[in-house]
XYZ file of C-alpha atoms in Angstrom:
720
model
C 100.346 -31.390 -30.001
C 99.557 -32.429 -33.531
C 95.844 -32.459 -34.295
C 94.570 -35.849 -35.299
C 92.927 -36.230 -38.647
C 89.172 -36.598 -38.345
C 87.973 -40.097 -39.129
C 84.475 -41.451 -39.381
C 84.432 -45.171 -39.692
C 81.483 -47.116 -40.911
C 80.683 -50.453 -39.320
C 82.271 -52.288 -42.272
C 85.482 -50.293 -42.012
C 85.823 -51.004 -38.314
C 84.780 -54.618 -38.510
C 87.232 -55.352 -41.341
C 89.868 -55.205 -38.620
C 87.819 -57.232 -36.171
C 87.282 -60.948 -35.836
C 84.236 -62.490 -37.555
C 82.503 -62.660 -34.180
C 82.704 -58.897 -33.852
C 81.006 -58.112 -37.105
C 77.640 -56.483 -36.561
C 75.006 -56.171 -39.279
C 73.126 -52.981 -39.891
C 70.038 -52.307 -37.805
C 67.822 -53.071 -40.788
C 68.654 -56.776 -40.647
C 66.285 -59.085 -38.775
C 67.335 -59.872 -35.238
C 67.533 -63.562 -36.092
C 70.358 -62.851 -38.556
C 72.421 -60.686 -36.240
C 75.783 -61.996 -35.052
C 75.835 -62.600 -31.324
C 78.775 -61.218 -29.387
C 78.992 -64.267 -27.140
C 79.378 -66.870 -29.900
C 82.403 -69.240 -29.766
C 85.754 -68.152 -31.115
C 86.718 -69.118 -34.659
C 90.054 -70.342 -35.905
C 91.916 -68.508 -38.647
C 95.256 -69.673 -40.090
C 95.567 -72.168 -37.270
C 95.298 -69.461 -34.613
C 92.379 -69.284 -32.227
C 91.037 -65.770 -32.119
C 89.701 -64.415 -28.871
C 85.958 -64.055 -28.776
C 84.229 -61.122 -27.093
C 82.956 -63.687 -24.600
C 86.499 -63.568 -23.144
C 86.088 -59.935 -22.204
C 86.776 -59.202 -18.569
C 83.551 -58.105 -16.943
C 83.483 -54.380 -16.347
C 86.763 -53.766 -18.198
C 86.913 -52.068 -21.593
C 88.876 -54.223 -24.076
C 91.705 -51.838 -24.979
C 94.085 -53.014 -27.699
C 97.436 -54.128 -26.304
C 99.460 -51.432 -28.063
C 97.605 -48.671 -26.194
C 97.791 -50.176 -22.699
C 100.036 -48.609 -20.091
C 101.531 -51.471 -18.104
C 103.818 -50.986 -15.134
C 106.860 -53.268 -14.864
C 105.864 -56.642 -13.463
C 102.156 -55.968 -13.867
C 99.804 -57.966 -16.069
C 98.184 -55.998 -18.870
C 94.747 -57.262 -17.853
C 95.039 -56.580 -14.131
C 92.772 -53.622 -13.504
C 90.423 -52.440 -10.804
C 87.791 -50.299 -12.541
C 86.721 -47.102 -10.848
C 83.604 -47.473 -8.754
C 81.444 -44.559 -9.819
C 78.140 -43.705 -8.206
C 76.234 -42.337 -11.170
C 73.082 -42.014 -9.103
C 74.598 -38.965 -7.462
C 74.375 -37.299 -10.863
C 70.584 -37.467 -10.588
C 70.397 -35.537 -7.324
C 70.255 -31.839 -6.669
C 71.115 -29.767 -3.670
C 72.122 -31.777 -0.624
C 73.195 -35.307 -1.457
C 72.360 -37.688 1.336
C 74.584 -40.722 1.237
C 73.254 -44.050 2.346
C 75.197 -46.108 4.814
C 76.978 -47.986 2.056
C 80.582 -48.563 1.187
C 83.233 -51.126 0.510
C 85.281 -53.152 2.943
C 87.504 -50.158 3.629
C 84.548 -48.497 5.351
C 83.925 -51.445 7.655
C 84.309 -50.948 11.358
C 84.282 -53.489 14.165
C 82.067 -56.477 13.613
C 81.962 -55.781 9.887
C 79.499 -52.905 10.276
C 79.892 -50.189 7.749
C 80.544 -46.697 8.916
C 78.236 -43.969 7.760
C 79.892 -41.711 5.235
C 80.027 -38.143 6.421
C 80.988 -34.907 4.836
C 81.137 -36.308 1.324
C 79.576 -34.396 -1.485
C 77.188 -32.575 0.846
C 76.159 -29.032 -0.008
C 78.698 -28.880 -2.812
C 80.484 -25.560 -3.036
C 82.547 -24.251 -5.917
C 84.502 -21.570 -4.143
C 84.126 -17.925 -5.036
C 84.594 -16.444 -8.468
C 83.577 -12.816 -8.362
C 85.399 -9.599 -9.177
C 87.842 -8.279 -6.621
C 85.702 -5.123 -6.415
C 82.086 -4.995 -7.496
C 81.050 -2.586 -10.250
C 77.805 -0.754 -9.517
C 74.976 -1.501 -11.926
C 74.472 2.221 -12.493
C 77.640 2.328 -14.593
C 77.943 -1.294 -15.773
C 76.456 -0.643 -19.238
C 76.808 3.119 -19.729
C 79.420 5.460 -21.227
C 81.908 6.720 -18.669
C 80.429 10.218 -18.394
C 76.754 9.218 -18.534
C 76.026 6.910 -15.603
C 72.526 6.098 -14.497
C 71.315 7.339 -11.152
C 72.484 5.023 -8.355
C 69.545 4.221 -6.108
C 71.852 3.619 -3.132
C 73.572 6.991 -3.377
C 76.467 7.477 -0.985
C 75.590 4.197 0.735
C 76.562 2.209 -2.355
C 79.586 -0.017 -1.799
C 80.159 -0.672 -5.508
C 82.680 1.033 -7.739
C 81.460 3.922 -9.886
C 84.805 4.644 -11.515
C 85.046 2.517 -14.681
C 88.785 3.109 -15.128
C 89.521 2.043 -11.573
C 87.346 -1.019 -12.019
C 89.142 -2.066 -15.206
C 92.519 -1.565 -13.529
C 91.921 -2.870 -10.014
C 88.398 -4.292 -9.695
C 88.743 -7.298 -11.999
C 91.349 -9.435 -13.678
C 92.787 -8.621 -17.076
C 90.971 -9.503 -20.271
C 91.177 -13.104 -21.427
C 93.235 -14.029 -24.477
C 91.164 -17.048 -25.488
C 89.076 -16.871 -28.666
C 91.625 -14.413 -30.006
C 90.618 -11.932 -27.327
C 87.229 -11.420 -29.015
C 84.000 -11.714 -27.058
C 82.103 -14.782 -28.372
C 78.762 -13.215 -27.482
C 79.629 -10.023 -29.366
C 80.747 -12.037 -32.378
C 77.485 -13.989 -32.365
C 74.903 -11.318 -31.573
C 76.635 -8.031 -32.310
C 76.250 -6.857 -28.698
C 77.500 -8.037 -25.320
C 75.036 -7.873 -22.415
C 77.856 -8.177 -19.831
C 78.956 -4.583 -20.519
C 82.073 -3.420 -18.678
C 82.154 -6.654 -16.663
C 82.889 -8.703 -19.777
C 86.314 -10.341 -19.651
C 86.684 -9.553 -23.353
C 85.583 -5.935 -22.948
C 88.553 -4.529 -24.860
C 87.010 -6.070 -28.007
C 83.857 -3.965 -27.641
C 84.967 -0.703 -26.042
C 87.036 2.288 -27.024
C 88.189 5.683 -25.808
C 86.756 8.674 -27.621
C 88.051 12.227 -27.393
C 85.527 15.052 -27.109
C 85.877 18.601 -28.415
C 86.793 19.857 -24.959
C 89.734 17.430 -24.877
C 88.184 14.987 -22.416
C 88.619 11.298 -23.174
C 85.676 9.017 -22.435
C 85.445 5.212 -22.304
C 82.442 3.905 -24.204
C 81.034 0.500 -25.075
C 80.594 -0.424 -28.716
C 78.774 -2.999 -30.775
C 80.350 -5.365 -33.289
C 80.516 -2.593 -35.908
C 82.252 -0.186 -33.541
C 79.160 1.977 -32.983
C 78.798 3.551 -29.547
C 75.905 2.503 -27.338
C 73.383 5.263 -26.496
C 73.779 7.249 -23.308
C 71.306 5.048 -21.438
C 73.665 2.120 -21.919
C 70.893 -0.108 -23.197
C 72.632 -3.151 -24.671
C 69.307 -4.860 -25.172
C 68.734 -8.567 -24.696
C 71.612 -9.594 -26.921
C 70.871 -13.304 -26.837
C 67.648 -13.520 -28.793
C 67.968 -17.271 -29.220
C 66.825 -18.197 -25.704
C 63.099 -18.702 -25.132
C 60.905 -19.292 -22.088
C 62.410 -16.310 -20.285
C 59.937 -15.646 -17.482
C 59.745 -11.986 -16.467
C 61.231 -11.026 -13.134
C 57.963 -9.456 -12.021
C 56.165 -12.779 -12.428
C 58.715 -14.451 -10.146
C 58.276 -11.663 -7.608
C 54.496 -12.036 -7.762
C 54.847 -15.777 -7.247
C 57.132 -15.275 -4.266
C 54.620 -12.890 -2.701
C 51.643 -15.166 -3.460
C 50.033 -12.645 -5.780
C 49.448 -15.125 -8.590
C 46.021 -16.713 -8.617
C 45.649 -20.322 -9.749
C 41.938 -20.374 -10.508
C 41.869 -23.706 -12.322
C 44.019 -25.423 -9.717
C 42.033 -24.022 -6.803
C 38.778 -25.177 -8.373
C 40.127 -28.615 -9.109
C 41.725 -29.006 -5.664
C 38.440 -28.087 -4.021
C 36.780 -30.893 -5.969
C 39.660 -33.235 -5.138
C 39.205 -32.587 -1.424
C 35.528 -33.587 -1.668
C 36.416 -36.591 -3.797
C 38.969 -37.780 -1.250
C 36.408 -37.461 1.529
C 33.902 -39.551 -0.438
C 36.404 -42.341 -0.806
C 37.237 -42.163 2.884
C 33.561 -42.512 3.741
C 32.915 -45.264 1.219
C 36.192 -47.131 1.244
C 36.212 -50.103 -1.132
C 32.527 -49.541 -1.924
C 31.252 -48.831 -5.383
C 27.649 -48.345 -6.521
C 27.542 -48.433 -10.286
C 24.867 -46.216 -11.747
C 23.426 -45.224 -8.374
C 22.531 -41.809 -7.064
C 25.880 -41.511 -5.371
C 27.670 -41.993 -8.661
C 25.513 -39.306 -10.248
C 26.275 -36.893 -7.407
C 29.922 -37.768 -7.782
C 29.812 -36.903 -11.474
C 28.034 -33.654 -10.717
C 30.865 -32.540 -8.430
C 33.610 -33.352 -10.918
C 35.355 -30.344 -12.440
C 35.578 -30.643 -16.204
C 39.027 -29.558 -17.398
C 39.167 -26.872 -20.129
C 40.971 -29.363 -22.374
C 40.211 -33.074 -22.270
C 43.303 -35.239 -22.861
C 41.881 -36.134 -26.262
C 41.794 -32.419 -27.107
C 45.390 -31.699 -26.122
C 48.285 -31.419 -28.500
C 49.145 -34.709 -30.127
C 52.558 -36.184 -29.396
C 54.775 -38.418 -31.457
C 57.650 -40.660 -30.390
C 59.216 -42.774 -33.103
C 62.249 -44.634 -34.338
C 63.668 -41.393 -35.717
C 63.287 -39.381 -32.466
C 65.996 -40.406 -29.969
C 65.574 -38.375 -26.792
C 67.883 -36.806 -24.227
C 66.959 -37.686 -20.638
C 66.170 -34.956 -18.085
C 69.619 -34.797 -16.486
C 70.051 -32.817 -13.306
C 73.052 -30.455 -13.653
C 74.339 -32.076 -16.845
C 71.143 -31.389 -18.788
C 71.694 -27.627 -18.867
C 70.820 -25.430 -21.843
C 74.304 -25.374 -23.457
C 74.600 -29.166 -23.250
C 71.121 -29.753 -24.662
C 71.956 -27.327 -27.462
C 75.108 -29.325 -28.263
C 73.095 -32.558 -28.360
C 70.524 -31.007 -30.709
C 73.383 -29.928 -32.987
C 74.450 -33.576 -33.086
C 71.022 -35.001 -33.893
C 69.050 -35.213 -30.657
C 65.347 -34.899 -31.505
C 63.672 -34.570 -28.089
C 64.980 -32.755 -25.012
C 63.862 -32.288 -21.425
C 64.683 -29.626 -18.888
C 66.627 -30.458 -15.792
C 64.285 -31.658 -13.053
C 62.674 -28.636 -11.384
C 61.074 -28.800 -7.954
C 57.407 -27.892 -7.867
C 57.463 -25.878 -4.651
C 60.347 -23.553 -5.632
C 58.581 -22.909 -8.931
C 55.506 -21.783 -7.026
C 57.701 -19.619 -4.805
C 59.197 -17.872 -7.830
C 62.686 -19.255 -7.264
C 64.932 -17.884 -9.997
C 67.077 -21.038 -10.013
C 64.199 -23.359 -10.875
C 62.577 -21.067 -13.420
C 65.971 -20.696 -15.103
C 65.900 -24.462 -15.737
C 62.913 -23.867 -18.018
C 64.855 -21.695 -20.461
C 65.401 -23.327 -23.835
C 67.352 -22.563 -26.971
C 65.482 -21.773 -30.160
C 66.863 -24.972 -31.747
C 64.726 -26.850 -29.210
C 61.597 -25.155 -30.518
C 61.980 -26.643 -33.989
C 59.974 -29.760 -34.945
C 61.609 -33.157 -34.395
C 62.314 -35.436 -37.348
C 59.230 -37.195 -38.615
C 59.170 -40.115 -41.014
C 55.679 -41.264 -40.154
C 56.677 -44.910 -40.427
C 55.386 -45.814 -36.973
C 51.955 -45.356 -35.374
C 50.857 -41.736 -35.622
C 47.951 -40.290 -33.659
C 45.222 -38.764 -35.776
C 45.608 -35.001 -35.734
C 49.351 -34.955 -35.089
C 50.890 -31.928 -36.798
C 54.665 -32.177 -36.979
C 54.997 -28.561 -38.153
C 53.562 -27.385 -34.810
C 55.552 -29.814 -32.694
C 58.781 -28.918 -30.882
C 61.562 -30.716 -29.074
C 61.580 -29.215 -25.575
C 59.636 -30.560 -22.613
C 59.762 -29.739 -18.892
C 60.175 -32.147 -16.004
C 59.038 -31.449 -12.451
C 59.088 -33.286 -9.139
C 56.497 -32.960 -6.381
C 55.520 -34.908 -3.282
C 51.857 -33.912 -2.939
C 49.122 -33.395 -5.552
C 48.499 -29.706 -4.938
C 52.149 -28.826 -5.597
C 52.218 -30.867 -8.803
C 48.934 -29.378 -9.987
C 49.679 -25.722 -9.253
C 53.222 -25.865 -10.634
C 51.822 -27.444 -13.797
C 49.348 -24.582 -14.206
C 52.202 -22.109 -13.716
C 54.352 -23.793 -16.365
C 51.503 -23.989 -18.869
C 50.644 -20.325 -18.289
C 54.107 -18.756 -18.338
C 56.068 -20.918 -20.794
C 55.020 -20.415 -24.418
C 57.399 -23.061 -25.816
C 56.556 -26.334 -24.133
C 56.000 -29.722 -25.735
C 54.925 -31.568 -22.583
C 55.205 -31.611 -18.801
C 56.782 -34.755 -17.359
C 56.320 -35.881 -13.749
C 59.427 -37.413 -12.205
C 58.462 -40.686 -10.528
C 61.859 -42.332 -10.627
C 64.563 -40.210 -8.988
C 66.148 -42.455 -6.326
C 67.956 -39.789 -4.316
C 67.139 -39.916 -0.615
C 66.277 -36.237 -0.376
C 63.366 -36.678 -2.787
C 62.397 -40.210 -1.810
C 62.062 -39.440 1.892
C 59.885 -36.430 1.120
C 57.476 -38.606 -0.878
C 58.570 -37.421 -4.329
C 60.511 -39.132 -7.102
C 60.538 -42.920 -6.864
C 58.454 -42.813 -3.657
C 55.415 -42.259 -5.911
C 55.861 -45.788 -7.290
C 54.552 -47.130 -3.983
C 51.747 -44.561 -3.827
C 49.691 -45.335 -6.971
C 46.584 -43.540 -5.747
C 48.505 -40.319 -5.137
C 50.297 -40.709 -8.458
C 46.981 -41.042 -10.293
C 45.576 -37.963 -8.549
C 48.656 -35.999 -9.602
C 48.414 -36.989 -13.273
C 44.648 -36.319 -13.383
C 45.046 -32.939 -11.751
C 47.994 -31.925 -13.917
C 45.947 -32.807 -16.997
C 43.047 -30.727 -15.737
C 45.088 -27.514 -15.502
C 47.735 -27.834 -18.237
C 45.571 -26.376 -21.032
C 46.613 -28.135 -24.249
C 50.018 -29.307 -22.948
C 50.158 -33.121 -22.611
C 51.229 -34.770 -19.349
C 53.727 -37.641 -19.216
C 55.556 -39.590 -16.498
C 59.011 -41.125 -16.022
C 59.175 -44.138 -13.717
C 61.451 -46.982 -12.609
C 60.650 -50.693 -12.417
C 59.844 -50.295 -8.746
C 61.325 -49.285 -5.438
C 62.646 -52.696 -4.342
C 64.303 -55.474 -6.285
C 61.787 -58.047 -5.079
C 58.734 -56.046 -6.104
C 58.382 -54.643 -9.609
C 55.446 -52.239 -9.758
C 55.925 -50.559 -13.143
C 53.342 -52.571 -15.083
C 50.578 -52.051 -12.513
C 51.424 -48.356 -12.299
C 51.369 -48.022 -16.080
C 48.002 -49.769 -16.301
C 46.682 -47.305 -13.760
C 48.161 -44.353 -15.656
C 46.608 -45.645 -18.877
C 43.141 -46.518 -17.567
C 42.746 -45.201 -14.036
C 41.727 -47.153 -10.963
C 38.605 -49.294 -11.160
C 36.854 -46.876 -8.804
C 37.460 -43.920 -11.110
C 37.619 -45.087 -14.694
C 33.860 -45.587 -15.280
C 33.058 -42.136 -13.891
C 36.106 -39.980 -14.564
C 37.631 -41.885 -17.446
C 41.385 -42.344 -17.869
C 43.957 -40.093 -16.151
C 45.199 -38.990 -19.572
C 48.894 -39.845 -19.335
C 50.152 -39.360 -22.895
C 53.466 -41.222 -22.540
C 55.464 -43.188 -19.994
C 59.232 -43.544 -19.838
C 60.531 -46.615 -18.004
C 64.074 -46.712 -16.635
C 65.050 -50.377 -16.448
C 66.231 -50.354 -12.840
C 64.666 -50.233 -9.391
C 65.454 -47.560 -6.854
C 67.273 -50.147 -4.758
C 69.532 -51.118 -7.663
C 70.641 -47.585 -8.342
C 73.338 -48.107 -11.019
C 74.815 -51.299 -9.532
C 73.267 -53.492 -12.241
C 72.708 -53.246 -15.959
C 69.345 -51.912 -17.107
C 66.746 -54.674 -17.413
C 65.603 -54.433 -21.024
C 63.816 -57.773 -20.799
C 61.415 -56.231 -18.298
C 61.082 -53.143 -20.469
C 60.141 -55.413 -23.389
C 57.543 -57.194 -21.251
C 56.102 -53.843 -20.259
C 55.992 -52.728 -23.903
C 53.848 -55.793 -24.644
C 51.492 -54.835 -21.804
C 51.160 -51.299 -23.166
C 50.497 -52.654 -26.631
C 47.599 -54.685 -25.249
C 46.316 -51.646 -23.400
C 46.492 -49.561 -26.558
C 44.726 -52.229 -28.570
C 42.067 -52.647 -25.857
C 42.338 -56.441 -25.923
C 43.901 -57.347 -22.597
C 41.521 -59.471 -20.526
C 42.520 -57.725 -17.335
C 41.327 -54.398 -18.682
C 37.952 -55.187 -20.175
C 36.604 -52.136 -18.386
C 38.388 -49.961 -20.926
C 35.172 -50.093 -22.911
C 33.671 -47.984 -20.156
C 36.397 -45.337 -20.305
C 35.330 -42.021 -21.755
C 37.335 -41.762 -24.980
C 37.646 -38.030 -24.437
C 39.968 -38.804 -21.506
C 42.355 -40.832 -23.664
C 45.340 -38.878 -25.020
C 46.704 -39.202 -28.553
C 43.535 -40.788 -29.867
C 43.764 -43.600 -27.322
C 47.465 -44.328 -27.702
C 49.938 -44.160 -24.820
C 53.522 -43.881 -26.063
C 56.226 -45.921 -24.342
C 59.871 -44.870 -24.077
C 62.681 -47.084 -22.772
C 65.641 -45.787 -20.792
C 68.880 -47.285 -19.537
C 72.445 -48.043 -20.697
C 72.002 -47.049 -24.346
C 75.513 -46.365 -25.631
C 75.489 -46.940 -29.392
C 73.260 -47.086 -32.452
C 73.379 -50.877 -32.077
C 71.844 -50.586 -28.586
C 69.294 -48.061 -29.809
C 67.929 -50.043 -32.740
C 68.042 -53.286 -30.774
C 65.767 -51.728 -28.156
C 63.394 -50.246 -30.731
C 63.232 -53.432 -32.808
C 63.306 -56.081 -30.089
C 62.024 -54.418 -26.923
C 59.353 -52.718 -29.061
C 59.629 -49.326 -27.395
C 58.552 -46.296 -29.419
C 61.915 -44.646 -28.873
C 64.811 -44.624 -26.415
C 65.717 -41.910 -23.918
C 69.489 -41.600 -23.501
C 71.134 -40.265 -20.344
C 74.721 -41.051 -19.369
C 75.491 -42.322 -22.861
C 74.815 -38.854 -24.256
C 77.069 -37.131 -21.716
C 79.920 -39.527 -22.417
C 79.537 -39.232 -26.191
C 77.007 -36.623 -27.351
C 77.475 -37.750 -30.949
C 75.541 -40.935 -30.150
C 72.611 -39.165 -31.830
C 74.690 -38.704 -34.968
C 75.547 -42.405 -34.849
C 71.841 -43.217 -34.657
C 71.092 -40.994 -37.650
C 73.875 -42.478 -39.753
C 73.550 -46.038 -38.469
C 77.288 -46.400 -37.926
C 79.997 -46.016 -35.343
C 81.814 -42.694 -35.548
C 85.440 -42.738 -34.469
C 85.648 -39.101 -33.464
C 89.153 -37.701 -33.417
C 90.501 -35.908 -30.373
C 90.403 -32.669 -32.353
C 86.701 -33.128 -33.094
C 85.968 -33.891 -29.446
C 87.891 -30.815 -28.350
C 85.716 -28.899 -30.800
C 82.621 -30.032 -28.902
C 84.180 -28.725 -25.694
C 84.824 -25.389 -27.390
C 81.215 -25.324 -28.570
C 80.037 -25.929 -25.019
C 82.225 -23.084 -23.770
C 80.788 -20.714 -26.385
C 77.226 -21.819 -25.674
C 77.848 -21.438 -21.935
C 79.019 -17.840 -22.265
C 76.039 -17.053 -24.484
C 73.711 -18.490 -21.841
C 75.356 -17.299 -18.621
C 77.444 -14.299 -19.680
C 81.085 -13.488 -20.375
C 81.767 -11.756 -17.073
C 83.611 -13.394 -14.163
C 80.462 -14.998 -12.822
C 79.214 -16.249 -16.186
C 82.562 -17.636 -17.298
C 83.016 -19.618 -14.120
C 79.449 -20.882 -14.233
C 80.391 -22.151 -17.670
C 83.586 -23.625 -16.219
C 81.690 -25.392 -13.458
C 79.209 -27.032 -15.839
C 81.961 -27.800 -18.347
C 83.807 -29.690 -15.616
C 80.624 -31.585 -14.770
C 80.465 -32.498 -18.451
C 84.144 -33.508 -18.589
C 83.754 -35.804 -15.581
C 81.597 -37.963 -17.880
C 83.160 -37.016 -21.226
C 86.541 -38.331 -20.039
C 85.074 -41.833 -19.772
C 84.797 -42.166 -23.538
C 87.115 -44.798 -25.014
C 87.674 -44.217 -28.744
C 86.285 -46.958 -30.984
C 89.633 -47.335 -32.723
C 91.306 -48.382 -29.465
C 88.906 -51.253 -28.712
C 89.579 -54.897 -29.511
C 85.912 -55.797 -29.634
C 82.603 -54.157 -30.349
C 80.108 -53.034 -29.241
C 81.350 -50.696 -26.520
C 79.606 -50.864 -23.154
C 78.697 -47.922 -20.972
C 79.398 -49.905 -17.812
C 82.966 -50.872 -18.774
C 85.926 -48.942 -17.384
C 89.272 -48.949 -19.211
C 92.605 -49.961 -17.694
C 95.306 -47.316 -17.917
C 95.864 -46.476 -21.568
C 97.334 -43.877 -23.861
C 95.572 -42.321 -26.809
C 96.666 -42.090 -30.403
C 98.106 -38.662 -29.702
C 98.705 -36.386 -26.722
C 95.353 -34.652 -26.972
C 93.466 -37.951 -26.971
C 95.394 -39.020 -23.873
C 94.572 -35.714 -22.183
C 90.847 -36.048 -22.937
C 90.842 -39.505 -21.310
C 92.438 -38.293 -18.086
C 90.619 -38.910 -14.810
C 92.725 -36.259 -13.066
C 90.732 -33.164 -12.203
C 93.782 -30.998 -12.875
C 93.652 -32.070 -16.500
C 89.952 -31.178 -16.663
C 90.859 -27.745 -15.340
C 93.615 -27.494 -17.953
C 91.109 -28.284 -20.707
C 88.671 -25.663 -19.417
C 91.446 -23.067 -19.374
C 92.002 -23.539 -23.103
C 88.762 -21.635 -23.653
C 87.854 -19.938 -20.351
C 91.230 -18.691 -19.190
C 92.890 -19.402 -15.835
C 90.573 -20.619 -13.096
C 90.411 -18.412 -10.008
C 92.551 -19.640 -7.123
C 89.411 -19.821 -4.987
C 87.499 -22.044 -7.420
C 86.794 -25.633 -6.336
C 85.013 -28.531 -7.977
C 83.418 -31.749 -6.758
C 81.869 -34.085 -9.347
C 78.473 -35.302 -8.229
C 79.436 -38.930 -8.734
C 82.719 -38.696 -6.851
C 83.225 -38.776 -3.093
C 86.433 -36.745 -2.872
C 86.660 -33.017 -3.363
C 88.747 -31.562 -6.159
C 90.220 -28.155 -5.517
C 92.489 -25.857 -7.491
C 95.613 -24.842 -5.672
C 96.375 -21.155 -5.533
C 98.584 -20.082 -8.380
C 102.085 -18.992 -7.516
């Protein structure tokens, strides 16, 4: 397979080969001067050129020379894959709705409920054939630690037997050298590392005995206690195990939350007793004020945020938004990142899985780009800003409030805490979390107020959808409430203090069946602008809001989200929808270099070799994050395959007849410009496995994989 020469094409270079209708000006040109993609075709040399308006809906316009056409089949006959991207937002059990196509229809046209699909996804087993006891996992052969299980231990204590029988042979990828050792000088996986031969040796003692010992990058032997240290010093927000144990055993006290929740209980009772009654300036109002718990940091006193044209963000992506992937996106120009969505209750219970989601790479603790061209809150200090924020989901105020206090207390590197109010997955919605909060504005306001009261100086933000149902958009009313508070509260308590809102341009009901509604996002941006300028007639009461409860000096930032797939999309949304910045989700998984395109303002026709390099980077980053032992390597494999299930959708710019590319278009069968490009475009899970094996070695026969947005299970057949 010959590597393809790397090419980076500017817009002019690409459009020189396109029709005049395809040519797209730079994002600096006024919108009025931009060429529309649906304008009539023009005639050149007596030949009528096809206009992009002739594009088949939902089908990527592949150039004829790259199409794979079966005998007797039309080149344009294609049935695009139906992909349920909403499943990529879920976690844990995926509850399928009673939906399907005509093939699912039973008698009378009723659709059968889907069963057994994508529920409780399993990935097989990928552990050593025989477990090595921790007492010898990091020590020299003759100096094991004391095994606390003694004779009852069912793990191996013989290192030589373990290396011969307990695990598979060392991997030959990366030249047989441990990537973690090469990066940090030490390997924390010890004898379990599948590259252990690159950091171990046999030494002969004076008495003639030969001992196996672990070594560092320079060949030095580890001390007798086998302390490899925390080799990966680039990961932050590592919460101590004892803290998680204390949380699980309810030993952690949440003084601020308990105090606030006690006040909230009284406040709720007052509103039950005096429903829809308000006595401005009366004794009741004074008593009400007296009971209110002043937070240690008013929203106006919290850290200032900044979202601007130069800060494209990565959406909080469940599963796909893991640390290695976020790190790759930051390498490619992403300026703001979010953790995967963590559940509030497991955080409070000390669940290792949810606290692990809060780990970040040191590159995410660096300040985002800052040009200062847009509105900047007074007091914003870019040198103290960072990229990484956390997202949580909760269904009741006390869970949201206490988990926020825990995050603010135990995570030293945190830009903001975002409340998920948009996840459409049934598991969350039916519990009252995610998009269910859109129809519970009072509860949503209580959550944001309470989170602000206990988050110290960490700002609170929210991510929402347009609404739950297609016939009832609630985003603008919810945003007004998040900006100002309900009429009953704003004159006494002030604003809830929401520092920023992200709006995904779809309803829960729509899922991903329709394109994101950027017209509605633009309308909402205009509403927020009026709120920020304090001129909207519907919100005259803002004059009564305590300015100390307004974040960012009175400015609420607004981020748009949905279907952004190129720098053209990005700058169109910033310039015309008037959002402060754009949060990118699926577009970043399909082509992570979208951030580089935004920085350079041009399409980048990445070669297959370059794209394979990003996969290699992910594999390296995965082993650094999860380990180079059997478990860590196959965790990396699992998340790499999740990545490839989206990455394979990318259609190279050089293969398209028309621009811009669309995220919702699926290509007919096509071949790439070389074998590697064809392989990277494969939708066959076996090819994804083959790609993973280039860097992670053969997959265990017991390993299985089910993409979250697919309904059929992919399994690896046993070798041999």
